[in-house]
PDB file of C-alpha atoms in Angstrom:
ATOM      1  CA  MET I   1      -8.682-164.588 -97.059  1.00  0.00           C
ATOM      2  CA  LYS I   2      -6.839-164.808 -93.744  1.00  0.00           C
ATOM      3  CA  GLN I   3      -5.014-161.580 -94.470  1.00  0.00           C
ATOM      4  CA  VAL I   4      -8.317-159.830 -95.209  1.00  0.00           C
ATOM      5  CA  SER I   5      -9.857-161.124 -91.940  1.00  0.00           C
ATOM      6  CA  THR I   6      -6.832-159.987 -89.975  1.00  0.00           C
ATOM      7  CA  LEU I   7      -7.064-156.513 -91.563  1.00  0.00           C
ATOM      8  CA  PHE I   8     -10.804-156.315 -90.738  1.00  0.00           C
ATOM      9  CA  VAL I   9     -10.151-157.239 -87.089  1.00  0.00           C
ATOM     10  CA  SER I  10      -7.378-154.669 -86.853  1.00  0.00           C
ATOM     11  CA  VAL I  11      -9.551-151.896 -88.271  1.00  0.00           C
ATOM     12  CA  PHE I  12     -12.406-152.872 -85.922  1.00  0.00           C
ATOM     13  CA  LEU I  13     -10.138-152.792 -82.838  1.00  0.00           C
ATOM     14  CA  LEU I  14      -8.644-149.480 -83.927  1.00  0.00           C
ATOM     15  CA  SER I  15     -12.120-147.946 -84.304  1.00  0.00           C
ATOM     16  CA  LEU I  16     -13.016-149.107 -80.797  1.00  0.00           C
ATOM     17  CA  LEU I  17      -9.871-147.503 -79.407  1.00  0.00           C
ATOM     18  CA  ILE I  18     -10.636-144.237 -81.225  1.00  0.00           C
ATOM     19  CA  ALA I  19     -14.218-144.319 -79.980  1.00  0.00           C
ATOM     20  CA  CYS I  20     -13.105-144.948 -76.412  1.00  0.00           C
ATOM     21  CA  ASP I  21     -10.582-142.141 -76.660  1.00  0.00           C
ATOM     22  CA  ARG I  22     -13.238-139.828 -78.143  1.00  0.00           C
ATOM     23  CA  GLN I  23     -15.682-140.612 -75.368  1.00  0.00           C
ATOM     24  CA  GLU I  24     -13.026-139.903 -72.771  1.00  0.00           C
ATOM     25  CA  SER I  25     -12.179-136.553 -74.400  1.00  0.00           C
ATOM     26  CA  MET I  26     -15.839-135.384 -74.691  1.00  0.00           C
ATOM     27  CA  PRO I  27     -16.875-133.053 -71.851  1.00  0.00           C
ATOM     28  CA  SER I  28     -19.167-134.555 -69.281  1.00  0.00           C
ATOM     29  CA  GLY I  29     -21.499-132.765 -66.817  1.00  0.00           C
ATOM     30  CA  PRO I  30     -22.799-129.174 -66.952  1.00  0.00           C
ATOM     31  CA  ASP I  31     -21.030-126.348 -68.816  1.00  0.00           C
ATOM     32  CA  THR I  32     -19.140-124.247 -66.282  1.00  0.00           C
ATOM     33  CA  THR I  33     -16.812-122.405 -68.667  1.00  0.00           C
ATOM     34  CA  PRO I  34     -17.695-118.704 -68.962  1.00  0.00           C
ATOM     35  CA  PRO I  35     -17.178-116.650 -72.142  1.00  0.00           C
ATOM     36  CA  LEU I  36     -14.224-114.356 -72.498  1.00  0.00           C
ATOM     37  CA  PRO I  37     -14.684-110.769 -71.290  1.00  0.00           C
ATOM     38  CA  PRO I  38     -15.848-108.365 -74.026  1.00  0.00           C
ATOM     39  CA  VAL I  39     -13.080-106.240 -75.506  1.00  0.00           C
ATOM     40  CA  ASP I  40     -12.772-102.831 -77.181  1.00  0.00           C
ATOM     41  CA  LEU I  41     -15.474-101.158 -75.060  1.00  0.00           C
ATOM     42  CA  ILE I  42     -15.791 -97.495 -76.027  1.00  0.00           C
ATOM     43  CA  VAL I  43     -18.089 -94.592 -75.208  1.00  0.00           C
ATOM     44  CA  PHE I  44     -19.258 -93.663 -78.698  1.00  0.00           C
ATOM     45  CA  ASP I  45     -21.380 -90.739 -77.550  1.00  0.00           C
ATOM     46  CA  ALA I  46     -22.255 -89.045 -74.251  1.00  0.00           C
ATOM     47  CA  ARG I  47     -24.614 -86.056 -74.208  1.00  0.00           C
ATOM     48  CA  ASP I  48     -28.132 -84.885 -73.370  1.00  0.00           C
ATOM     49  CA  GLY I  49     -28.593 -87.415 -70.568  1.00  0.00           C
ATOM     50  CA  SER I  50     -27.700 -90.442 -72.735  1.00  0.00           C
ATOM     51  CA  VAL I  51     -24.609 -92.616 -73.155  1.00  0.00           C
ATOM     52  CA  LEU I  52     -24.008 -94.865 -76.184  1.00  0.00           C
ATOM     53  CA  LEU I  53     -21.623 -97.793 -75.595  1.00  0.00           C
ATOM     54  CA  LEU I  54     -20.036 -99.984 -78.286  1.00  0.00           C
ATOM     55  CA  TRP I  55     -17.778-103.067 -78.037  1.00  0.00           C
ATOM     56  CA  SER I  56     -16.470-105.958 -80.146  1.00  0.00           C
ATOM     57  CA  SER I  57     -18.488-109.130 -80.581  1.00  0.00           C
ATOM     58  CA  ASN I  58     -17.624-112.312 -78.683  1.00  0.00           C
ATOM     59  CA  ARG I  59     -17.156-115.464 -80.800  1.00  0.00           C
ATOM     60  CA  GLU I  60     -18.362-118.198 -78.432  1.00  0.00           C
ATOM     61  CA  GLY I  61     -20.879-120.479 -80.143  1.00  0.00           C
ATOM     62  CA  ASP I  62     -23.131-120.644 -77.079  1.00  0.00           C
ATOM     63  CA  LEU I  63     -23.110-116.900 -76.400  1.00  0.00           C
ATOM     64  CA  ALA I  64     -26.482-115.671 -75.099  1.00  0.00           C
ATOM     65  CA  GLY I  65     -25.824-111.932 -74.719  1.00  0.00           C
ATOM     66  CA  TYR I  66     -24.180-109.179 -72.743  1.00  0.00           C
ATOM     67  CA  ARG I  67     -24.841-107.438 -69.430  1.00  0.00           C
ATOM     68  CA  ILE I  68     -24.124-103.759 -68.962  1.00  0.00           C
ATOM     69  CA  TYR I  69     -22.981-102.563 -65.531  1.00  0.00           C
ATOM     70  CA  ARG I  70     -22.941 -98.990 -64.269  1.00  0.00           C
ATOM     71  CA  THR I  71     -21.879 -97.068 -61.201  1.00  0.00           C
ATOM     72  CA  VAL I  72     -20.991 -93.490 -60.397  1.00  0.00           C
ATOM     73  CA  GLU I  73     -17.522 -92.065 -60.069  1.00  0.00           C
ATOM     74  CA  MET I  74     -17.809 -91.735 -56.283  1.00  0.00           C
ATOM     75  CA  GLN I  75     -18.605 -95.480 -55.886  1.00  0.00           C
ATOM     76  CA  PRO I  76     -16.257 -97.336 -58.265  1.00  0.00           C
ATOM     77  CA  ASP I  77     -16.729-100.712 -56.531  1.00  0.00           C
ATOM     78  CA  SER I  78     -20.545-100.794 -56.550  1.00  0.00           C
ATOM     79  CA  PHE I  79     -21.486-101.718 -60.134  1.00  0.00           C
ATOM     80  CA  TRP I  80     -25.082-102.774 -60.788  1.00  0.00           C
ATOM     81  CA  ILE I  81     -26.781-104.124 -63.915  1.00  0.00           C
ATOM     82  CA  VAL I  82     -28.594-101.474 -65.953  1.00  0.00           C
ATOM     83  CA  GLY I  83     -29.541-103.677 -68.916  1.00  0.00           C
ATOM     84  CA  GLU I  84     -28.824-106.584 -71.222  1.00  0.00           C
ATOM     85  CA  ALA I  85     -28.149-106.592 -74.954  1.00  0.00           C
ATOM     86  CA  ASN I  86     -28.030-109.135 -77.774  1.00  0.00           C
ATOM     87  CA  GLU I  87     -26.015-106.783 -79.969  1.00  0.00           C
ATOM     88  CA  THR I  88     -22.732-105.016 -79.282  1.00  0.00           C
ATOM     89  CA  ALA I  89     -24.326-101.637 -78.542  1.00  0.00           C
ATOM     90  CA  PHE I  90     -26.318-100.194 -75.647  1.00  0.00           C
ATOM     91  CA  VAL I  91     -27.939 -96.809 -74.966  1.00  0.00           C
ATOM     92  CA  ASP I  92     -28.285 -95.727 -71.338  1.00  0.00           C
ATOM     93  CA  GLU I  93     -30.852 -92.936 -70.998  1.00  0.00           C
ATOM     94  CA  GLY I  94     -32.435 -90.681 -68.407  1.00  0.00           C
ATOM     95  CA  LEU I  95     -29.125 -89.768 -66.782  1.00  0.00           C
ATOM     96  CA  ASP I  96     -28.033 -86.690 -64.867  1.00  0.00           C
ATOM     97  CA  TYR I  97     -26.091 -84.153 -66.900  1.00  0.00           C
ATOM     98  CA  ASP I  98     -23.598 -83.365 -64.136  1.00  0.00           C
ATOM     99  CA  THR I  99     -22.777 -86.925 -62.982  1.00  0.00           C
ATOM    100  CA  THR I 100     -19.825 -88.958 -64.209  1.00  0.00           C
ATOM    101  CA  TYR I 101     -20.780 -92.616 -64.759  1.00  0.00           C
ATOM    102  CA  LEU I 102     -18.529 -95.675 -64.964  1.00  0.00           C
ATOM    103  CA  TYR I 103     -19.426 -98.579 -67.290  1.00  0.00           C
ATOM    104  CA  ALA I 104     -18.316-102.179 -67.818  1.00  0.00           C
ATOM    105  CA  VAL I 105     -19.750-105.038 -69.893  1.00  0.00           C
ATOM    106  CA  THR I 106     -19.790-108.819 -69.402  1.00  0.00           C
ATOM    107  CA  ALA I 107     -20.751-111.703 -71.702  1.00  0.00           C
ATOM    108  CA  PHE I 108     -22.928-114.657 -70.641  1.00  0.00           C
ATOM    109  CA  ASP I 109     -23.718-117.967 -72.322  1.00  0.00           C
ATOM    110  CA  ARG I 110     -26.809-120.156 -72.593  1.00  0.00           C
ATOM    111  CA  SER I 111     -25.757-122.096 -69.498  1.00  0.00           C
ATOM    112  CA  GLY I 112     -25.748-118.941 -67.400  1.00  0.00           C
ATOM    113  CA  ASN I 113     -21.976-118.603 -67.144  1.00  0.00           C
ATOM    114  CA  GLU I 114     -20.861-114.973 -67.028  1.00  0.00           C
ATOM    115  CA  SER I 115     -17.486-113.585 -68.009  1.00  0.00           C
ATOM    116  CA  ASP I 116     -15.314-111.189 -66.086  1.00  0.00           C
ATOM    117  CA  ARG I 117     -15.981-107.513 -66.729  1.00  0.00           C
ATOM    118  CA  SER I 118     -14.518-105.663 -69.648  1.00  0.00           C
ATOM    119  CA  ASN I 119     -12.391-102.577 -69.300  1.00  0.00           C
ATOM    120  CA  VAL I 120     -14.063 -99.782 -67.342  1.00  0.00           C
ATOM    121  CA  LEU I 121     -14.864 -96.452 -69.012  1.00  0.00           C
ATOM    122  CA  SER I 122     -16.284 -93.177 -67.743  1.00  0.00           C
ATOM    123  CA  ALA I 123     -18.779 -90.819 -69.360  1.00  0.00           C
ATOM    124  CA  GLN I 124     -20.571 -87.592 -68.446  1.00  0.00           C
ATOM    125  CA  PRO I 125     -23.743 -86.989 -70.531  1.00  0.00           C
ATOM    126  CA  ILE I 126     -23.760 -83.183 -70.424  1.00  0.00           C
ATOM    127  CA  ASN I 127     -26.692 -81.277 -71.896  1.00  0.00           C
ATOM    128  CA  VAL I 128     -25.725 -80.105 -75.388  1.00  0.00           C
ATOM    129  CA  PHE I 129     -28.732 -79.927 -77.694  1.00  0.00           C
ATOM    130  CA  PRO I 130     -32.410 -79.048 -77.182  1.00  0.00           C
ATOM    131  CA  PRO I 131     -35.073 -81.598 -78.149  1.00  0.00           C
ATOM    132  CA  ARG I 132     -36.255 -81.746 -81.743  1.00  0.00           C
ATOM    133  CA  GLN I 133     -39.331 -79.845 -82.803  1.00  0.00           C
ATOM    134  CA  PRO I 134     -42.561 -81.794 -82.097  1.00  0.00           C
ATOM    135  CA  ARG I 135     -43.909 -83.353 -85.291  1.00  0.00           C
ATOM    136  CA  ASP I 136     -47.271 -83.876 -86.944  1.00  0.00           C
ATOM    137  CA  THR I 137     -49.241 -81.402 -84.836  1.00  0.00           C
ATOM    138  CA  ARG I 138     -53.037 -81.588 -85.254  1.00  0.00           C
ATOM    139  CA  VAL I 139     -55.477 -78.924 -84.015  1.00  0.00           C
ATOM    140  CA  GLN I 140     -59.228 -79.589 -84.040  1.00  0.00           C
ATOM    141  CA  ALA I 141     -62.041 -77.497 -82.564  1.00  0.00           C
ATOM    142  CA  HIS I 142     -65.238 -79.087 -81.197  1.00  0.00           C
ATOM    143  CA  ASN I 143     -68.723 -77.887 -80.363  1.00  0.00           C
ATOM    144  CA  ARG I 144     -70.510 -81.061 -79.358  1.00  0.00           C
ATOM    145  CA  GLU I 145     -72.453 -82.722 -76.558  1.00  0.00           C
ATOM    146  CA  ASP I 146     -69.253 -83.127 -74.515  1.00  0.00           C
ATOM    147  CA  GLY I 147     -68.528 -79.396 -74.611  1.00  0.00           C
ATOM    148  CA  VAL I 148     -66.812 -76.621 -76.534  1.00  0.00           C
ATOM    149  CA  PHE I 149     -63.043 -77.136 -76.720  1.00  0.00           C
ATOM    150  CA  ILE I 150     -60.022 -77.390 -79.002  1.00  0.00           C
ATOM    151  CA  SER I 151     -57.958 -80.580 -78.976  1.00  0.00           C
ATOM    152  CA  LEU I 152     -54.263 -80.683 -79.862  1.00  0.00           C
ATOM    153  CA  GLN I 153     -52.192 -83.767 -80.666  1.00  0.00           C
ATOM    154  CA  TRP I 154     -48.636 -84.418 -81.843  1.00  0.00           C
ATOM    155  CA  ASP I 155     -46.133 -87.263 -82.167  1.00  0.00           C
ATOM    156  CA  VAL I 156     -44.056 -88.232 -79.144  1.00  0.00           C
ATOM    157  CA  ASN I 157     -40.440 -87.043 -78.865  1.00  0.00           C
ATOM    158  CA  THR I 158     -37.897 -89.813 -78.246  1.00  0.00           C
ATOM    159  CA  GLU I 159     -35.155 -87.913 -76.386  1.00  0.00           C
ATOM    160  CA  GLY I 160     -34.095 -89.681 -73.200  1.00  0.00           C
ATOM    161  CA  ASP I 161     -33.946 -86.409 -71.264  1.00  0.00           C
ATOM    162  CA  LEU I 162     -37.339 -85.125 -72.360  1.00  0.00           C
ATOM    163  CA  LYS I 163     -39.169 -83.235 -69.612  1.00  0.00           C
ATOM    164  CA  GLY I 164     -42.384 -82.387 -71.459  1.00  0.00           C
ATOM    165  CA  TYR I 165     -44.015 -79.906 -73.818  1.00  0.00           C
ATOM    166  CA  TYR I 166     -45.129 -76.279 -73.759  1.00  0.00           C
ATOM    167  CA  VAL I 167     -48.409 -75.191 -75.364  1.00  0.00           C
ATOM    168  CA  TYR I 168     -48.500 -71.573 -76.585  1.00  0.00           C
ATOM    169  CA  ARG I 169     -51.742 -69.843 -77.622  1.00  0.00           C
ATOM    170  CA  SER I 170     -52.831 -66.515 -79.071  1.00  0.00           C
ATOM    171  CA  LEU I 171     -55.976 -64.829 -80.387  1.00  0.00           C
ATOM    172  CA  ASP I 172     -54.113 -63.932 -83.601  1.00  0.00           C
ATOM    173  CA  PRO I 173     -51.529 -65.697 -85.806  1.00  0.00           C
ATOM    174  CA  ASP I 174     -48.601 -63.970 -84.070  1.00  0.00           C
ATOM    175  CA  VAL I 175     -47.941 -66.717 -81.476  1.00  0.00           C
ATOM    176  CA  ARG I 176     -44.625 -65.801 -79.860  1.00  0.00           C
ATOM    177  CA  ILE I 177     -42.548 -68.106 -77.675  1.00  0.00           C
ATOM    178  CA  GLU I 178     -42.879 -65.847 -74.659  1.00  0.00           C
ATOM    179  CA  ALA I 179     -44.268 -66.257 -71.162  1.00  0.00           C
ATOM    180  CA  ARG I 180     -47.392 -64.191 -71.924  1.00  0.00           C
ATOM    181  CA  PHE I 181     -48.376 -66.641 -74.674  1.00  0.00           C
ATOM    182  CA  LEU I 182     -47.660 -69.786 -72.623  1.00  0.00           C
ATOM    183  CA  LEU I 183     -50.958 -71.574 -72.020  1.00  0.00           C
ATOM    184  CA  ASP I 184     -49.770 -74.711 -70.193  1.00  0.00           C
ATOM    185  CA  SER I 185     -47.160 -77.471 -69.930  1.00  0.00           C
ATOM    186  CA  THR I 186     -47.792 -81.200 -70.300  1.00  0.00           C
ATOM    187  CA  PHE I 187     -45.912 -84.478 -70.574  1.00  0.00           C
ATOM    188  CA  SER I 188     -48.678 -85.973 -72.711  1.00  0.00           C
ATOM    189  CA  THR I 189     -48.830 -85.637 -76.507  1.00  0.00           C
ATOM    190  CA  ALA I 190     -52.506 -84.666 -76.341  1.00  0.00           C
ATOM    191  CA  TYR I 191     -54.015 -81.529 -74.860  1.00  0.00           C
ATOM    192  CA  ARG I 192     -57.589 -80.252 -74.535  1.00  0.00           C
ATOM    193  CA  ASP I 193     -57.981 -76.473 -74.326  1.00  0.00           C
ATOM    194  CA  THR I 194     -61.246 -75.406 -72.684  1.00  0.00           C
ATOM    195  CA  MET I 195     -60.174 -71.987 -71.387  1.00  0.00           C
ATOM    196  CA  GLY I 196     -62.207 -69.080 -72.718  1.00  0.00           C
ATOM    197  CA  MET I 197     -63.819 -71.019 -75.578  1.00  0.00           C
ATOM    198  CA  GLU I 198     -66.334 -69.123 -77.702  1.00  0.00           C
ATOM    199  CA  VAL I 199     -68.195 -70.400 -80.751  1.00  0.00           C
ATOM    200  CA  GLY I 200     -66.830 -68.625 -83.824  1.00  0.00           C
ATOM    201  CA  ARG I 201     -63.623 -67.336 -82.195  1.00  0.00           C
ATOM    202  CA  SER I 202     -60.326 -68.486 -83.706  1.00  0.00           C
ATOM    203  CA  LEU I 203     -57.398 -69.594 -81.539  1.00  0.00           C
ATOM    204  CA  TYR I 204     -53.811 -70.099 -82.722  1.00  0.00           C
ATOM    205  CA  TYR I 205     -51.258 -72.551 -81.273  1.00  0.00           C
ATOM    206  CA  ARG I 206     -47.592 -73.569 -81.294  1.00  0.00           C
ATOM    207  CA  ILE I 207     -45.916 -76.443 -79.418  1.00  0.00           C
ATOM    208  CA  THR I 208     -42.340 -76.820 -78.152  1.00  0.00           C
ATOM    209  CA  ALA I 209     -40.485 -79.674 -76.433  1.00  0.00           C
ATOM    210  CA  LEU I 210     -38.453 -79.121 -73.259  1.00  0.00           C
ATOM    211  CA  ASP I 211     -35.616 -81.189 -71.804  1.00  0.00           C
ATOM    212  CA  LYS I 212     -34.580 -81.594 -68.156  1.00  0.00           C
ATOM    213  CA  GLY I 213     -31.913 -78.936 -68.590  1.00  0.00           C
ATOM    214  CA  GLN I 214     -34.577 -76.384 -69.660  1.00  0.00           C
ATOM    215  CA  LEU I 215     -33.411 -76.334 -73.280  1.00  0.00           C
ATOM    216  CA  GLU I 216     -36.433 -75.722 -75.512  1.00  0.00           C
ATOM    217  CA  SER I 217     -36.964 -76.915 -79.068  1.00  0.00           C
ATOM    218  CA  THR I 218     -37.867 -74.740 -82.016  1.00  0.00           C
ATOM    219  CA  PRO I 219     -41.648 -74.223 -82.065  1.00  0.00           C
ATOM    220  CA  THR I 220     -44.043 -75.918 -84.434  1.00  0.00           C
ATOM    221  CA  PRO I 221     -45.628 -73.859 -87.205  1.00  0.00           C
ATOM    222  CA  VAL I 222     -48.740 -71.944 -86.174  1.00  0.00           C
ATOM    223  CA  GLN I 223     -51.954 -73.968 -86.416  1.00  0.00           C
ATOM    224  CA  TRP I 224     -55.453 -72.799 -85.638  1.00  0.00           C
ATOM    225  CA  ASP I 225     -59.131 -73.633 -85.562  1.00  0.00           C
ATOM    226  CA  ARG I 226     -62.406 -72.219 -84.233  1.00  0.00           C
ATOM    227  CA  PRO I 227     -65.469 -73.934 -82.737  1.00  0.00           C
ATOM    228  CA  LEU I 228     -68.353 -73.609 -85.186  1.00  0.00           C
ATOM    229  CA  ALA I 229     -72.065 -73.230 -84.616  1.00  0.00           C
ATOM    230  CA  GLN I 230     -74.131 -76.408 -84.713  1.00  0.00           C
ATOM    231  CA  PRO I 231     -75.860 -77.142 -88.028  1.00  0.00           C
ATOM    232  CA  ILE I 232     -79.630 -76.672 -88.044  1.00  0.00           C
ATOM    233  CA  LEU I 233     -81.449 -79.468 -89.870  1.00  0.00           C
ATOM    234  CA  ALA I 234     -84.243 -78.695 -92.358  1.00  0.00           C
ATOM    235  CA  SER I 235     -85.594 -81.877 -93.982  1.00  0.00           C
ATOM    236  CA  PRO I 236     -86.741 -84.569 -93.754  1.00  0.00           C
ATOM    237  CA  ALA I 237     -88.414 -83.183 -90.648  1.00  0.00           C
ATOM    238  CA  ASP I 238     -87.945 -84.938 -87.338  1.00  0.00           C
ATOM    239  CA  GLY I 239     -90.355 -87.913 -87.091  1.00  0.00           C
ATOM    240  CA  SER I 240     -91.630 -87.538 -90.641  1.00  0.00           C
ATOM    241  CA  LEU I 241     -92.054 -90.039 -93.502  1.00  0.00           C
ATOM    242  CA  ALA I 242     -89.440 -90.044 -96.246  1.00  0.00           C
ATOM    243  CA  PRO I 243     -89.027 -91.733 -99.671  1.00  0.00           C
ATOM    244  CA  ALA I 244     -86.663 -94.638-100.365  1.00  0.00           C
ATOM    245  CA  PHE I 245     -83.884 -92.171-101.285  1.00  0.00           C
ATOM    246  CA  PRO I 246     -84.538 -89.050 -99.189  1.00  0.00           C
ATOM    247  CA  THR I 247     -82.901 -85.687 -99.822  1.00  0.00           C
ATOM    248  CA  PHE I 248     -81.225 -84.242 -96.731  1.00  0.00           C
ATOM    249  CA  ARG I 249     -81.118 -80.449 -96.289  1.00  0.00           C
ATOM    250  CA  TRP I 250     -79.713 -78.175 -93.570  1.00  0.00           C
ATOM    251  CA  ARG I 251     -78.799 -74.530 -93.083  1.00  0.00           C
ATOM    252  CA  PRO I 252     -75.252 -73.384 -93.950  1.00  0.00           C
ATOM    253  CA  VAL I 253     -72.806 -72.772 -91.080  1.00  0.00           C
ATOM    254  CA  PRO I 254     -70.354 -69.839 -91.403  1.00  0.00           C
ATOM    255  CA  ASP I 255     -66.700 -70.889 -91.844  1.00  0.00           C
ATOM    256  CA  ALA I 256     -67.488 -74.598 -92.394  1.00  0.00           C
ATOM    257  CA  SER I 257     -65.307 -75.902 -95.217  1.00  0.00           C
ATOM    258  CA  ASN I 258     -67.351 -79.093 -95.616  1.00  0.00           C
ATOM    259  CA  TYR I 259     -70.171 -81.077 -94.037  1.00  0.00           C
ATOM    260  CA  ALA I 260     -70.472 -84.716 -93.019  1.00  0.00           C
ATOM    261  CA  VAL I 261     -73.872 -86.459 -93.110  1.00  0.00           C
ATOM    262  CA  PHE I 262     -74.504 -89.604 -91.040  1.00  0.00           C
ATOM    263  CA  VAL I 263     -77.461 -92.018 -91.289  1.00  0.00           C
ATOM    264  CA  SER I 264     -77.943 -94.819 -88.749  1.00  0.00           C
ATOM    265  CA  THR I 265     -80.506 -97.272 -87.375  1.00  0.00           C
ATOM    266  CA  SER I 266     -79.985 -96.047 -83.807  1.00  0.00           C
ATOM    267  CA  ARG I 267     -79.897 -92.592 -82.239  1.00  0.00           C
ATOM    268  CA  PHE I 268     -76.398 -93.210 -80.913  1.00  0.00           C
ATOM    269  CA  SER I 269     -74.725 -95.811 -83.175  1.00  0.00           C
ATOM    270  CA  SER I 270     -75.229 -98.429 -85.963  1.00  0.00           C
ATOM    271  CA  GLU I 271     -74.217 -96.093 -88.787  1.00  0.00           C
ATOM    272  CA  ILE I 272     -75.231 -97.389 -92.252  1.00  0.00           C
ATOM    273  CA  TRP I 273     -74.117 -94.510 -94.472  1.00  0.00           C
ATOM    274  CA  SER I 274     -72.084 -91.300 -94.388  1.00  0.00           C
ATOM    275  CA  THR I 275     -70.714 -88.825 -96.874  1.00  0.00           C
ATOM    276  CA  THR I 276     -68.710 -85.589 -96.929  1.00  0.00           C
ATOM    277  CA  LEU I 277     -69.577 -82.671 -99.215  1.00  0.00           C
ATOM    278  CA  GLY I 278     -69.314 -78.918 -99.569  1.00  0.00           C
ATOM    279  CA  ASP I 279     -73.013 -78.286-100.208  1.00  0.00           C
ATOM    280  CA  THR I 280     -75.968 -78.212 -97.801  1.00  0.00           C
ATOM    281  CA  THR I 281     -78.108 -80.683 -99.786  1.00  0.00           C
ATOM    282  CA  VAL I 282     -77.429 -84.341-100.554  1.00  0.00           C
ATOM    283  CA  VAL I 283     -79.450 -87.323-101.786  1.00  0.00           C
ATOM    284  CA  TYR I 284     -79.156 -90.482 -99.714  1.00  0.00           C
ATOM    285  CA  GLY I 285     -76.853 -93.009-101.387  1.00  0.00           C
ATOM    286  CA  GLY I 286     -76.584 -95.859 -98.903  1.00  0.00           C
ATOM    287  CA  PRO I 287     -78.192 -99.320 -98.538  1.00  0.00           C
ATOM    288  CA  PHE I 288     -81.857 -99.751 -99.392  1.00  0.00           C
ATOM    289  CA  LEU I 289     -84.111 -98.345 -96.655  1.00  0.00           C
ATOM    290  CA  THR I 290     -86.801-100.714 -95.353  1.00  0.00           C
ATOM    291  CA  ALA I 291     -90.387 -99.469 -95.171  1.00  0.00           C
ATOM    292  CA  GLY I 292     -91.674 -98.938 -91.632  1.00  0.00           C
ATOM    293  CA  ILE I 293     -88.180 -98.787 -90.062  1.00  0.00           C
ATOM    294  CA  THR I 294     -87.099 -95.694 -88.133  1.00  0.00           C
ATOM    295  CA  TYR I 295     -83.792 -94.166 -89.230  1.00  0.00           C
ATOM    296  CA  TYR I 296     -81.742 -91.349 -87.723  1.00  0.00           C
ATOM    297  CA  TRP I 297     -79.624 -88.640 -89.333  1.00  0.00           C
ATOM    298  CA  LYS I 298     -77.335 -85.792 -88.282  1.00  0.00           C
ATOM    299  CA  VAL I 299     -74.872 -83.369 -89.848  1.00  0.00           C
ATOM    300  CA  GLY I 300     -71.387 -82.346 -88.739  1.00  0.00           C
ATOM    301  CA  THR I 301     -69.253 -79.399 -89.818  1.00  0.00           C
ATOM    302  CA  ILE I 302     -65.694 -79.956 -91.036  1.00  0.00           C
ATOM    303  CA  THR I 303     -62.775 -77.573 -90.584  1.00  0.00           C
ATOM    304  CA  ASN I 304     -59.356 -79.214 -90.142  1.00  0.00           C
ATOM    305  CA  THR I 305     -59.974 -82.970 -89.820  1.00  0.00           C
ATOM    306  CA  PRO I 306     -62.473 -84.678 -92.169  1.00  0.00           C
ATOM    307  CA  TRP I 307     -63.035 -87.687 -89.895  1.00  0.00           C
ATOM    308  CA  ASP I 308     -63.537 -85.607 -86.736  1.00  0.00           C
ATOM    309  CA  PRO I 309     -66.448 -83.130 -87.033  1.00  0.00           C
ATOM    310  CA  ASN I 310     -66.077 -79.677 -85.533  1.00  0.00           C
ATOM    311  CA  SER I 311     -69.723 -79.288 -84.524  1.00  0.00           C
ATOM    312  CA  LEU I 312     -72.694 -81.661 -84.660  1.00  0.00           C
ATOM    313  CA  SER I 313     -76.382 -81.021 -85.206  1.00  0.00           C
ATOM    314  CA  ASP I 314     -79.223 -82.516 -83.222  1.00  0.00           C
ATOM    315  CA  VAL I 315     -80.255 -86.038 -84.244  1.00  0.00           C
ATOM    316  CA  TRP I 316     -83.515 -86.285 -86.223  1.00  0.00           C
ATOM    317  CA  SER I 317     -85.479 -89.392 -87.133  1.00  0.00           C
ATOM    318  CA  PHE I 318     -87.574 -90.397 -90.160  1.00  0.00           C
ATOM    319  CA  ARG I 319     -89.401 -93.485 -91.356  1.00  0.00           C
ATOM    320  CA  ARG I 320     -89.333 -94.894 -94.840  1.00  0.00           C
ATOM    321  CA  GLU I 321     -92.809 -94.397 -96.351  1.00  0.00           C
TER     322      GLU I 321
END
């Protein structure tokens, strides 16, 4: 029993000594140790006003990210931060084609400690390729209360050196990428053409993208539309009584591919039913109409975009009999 007690006391004292030693070896106070500088920095690509940098990942457990520094060749001692990254890659965009840039990267931890800079590399993002062709172009003519016009829309280009877009127009399908066909330039991806609009006249369009070095993309395929005449309503007559399921009729509009019919409880909104069809007669198929309530209806013509009528009729009212 005495030997066991002696062994217990010895183990207890040894554990205290280990604990004391461990406490003395544990760091105390704030973390002031910075990460190691990033290594293997390379310029993976440099062209068209953009520079892509890559480097190897740091292994510190408390790493928070990286800071990317840039300067120009004429000022090698004046680096400034151009961005931060959580990954080991960074794209610097919107640069001058003819300038040589110097880059370095640092690592920083969650305590705010920042490493020394990595190796310094140079890059000149010369202009090599034109922008890509604009995508998903939509052309839609309108003859409505807000005027006669043709609206154009397309998806945004993502090139860092994008300057804008050119809109080309012609009165026939032969839309050439020449100055005489150039209608306008824009940085937006939406354009409203109001110049020389005539109901029934077709206009044809192509779009190109332009970079800051004046390189132009291939043009979009030709797209076209024409403002159509407004539909003329026939029945039920404006202000008349109508049955529970009225039949709507209107005159045909030349060149309309389809028609959209709208029924609402207000002259300007509160739509309760709509349908699209190729005929000029349709039986109401919406919610039950209440006797004595005034309802409103109108018809739109469809050419290119089913959900965006080309032209709209006047608004007529009727009451359920």
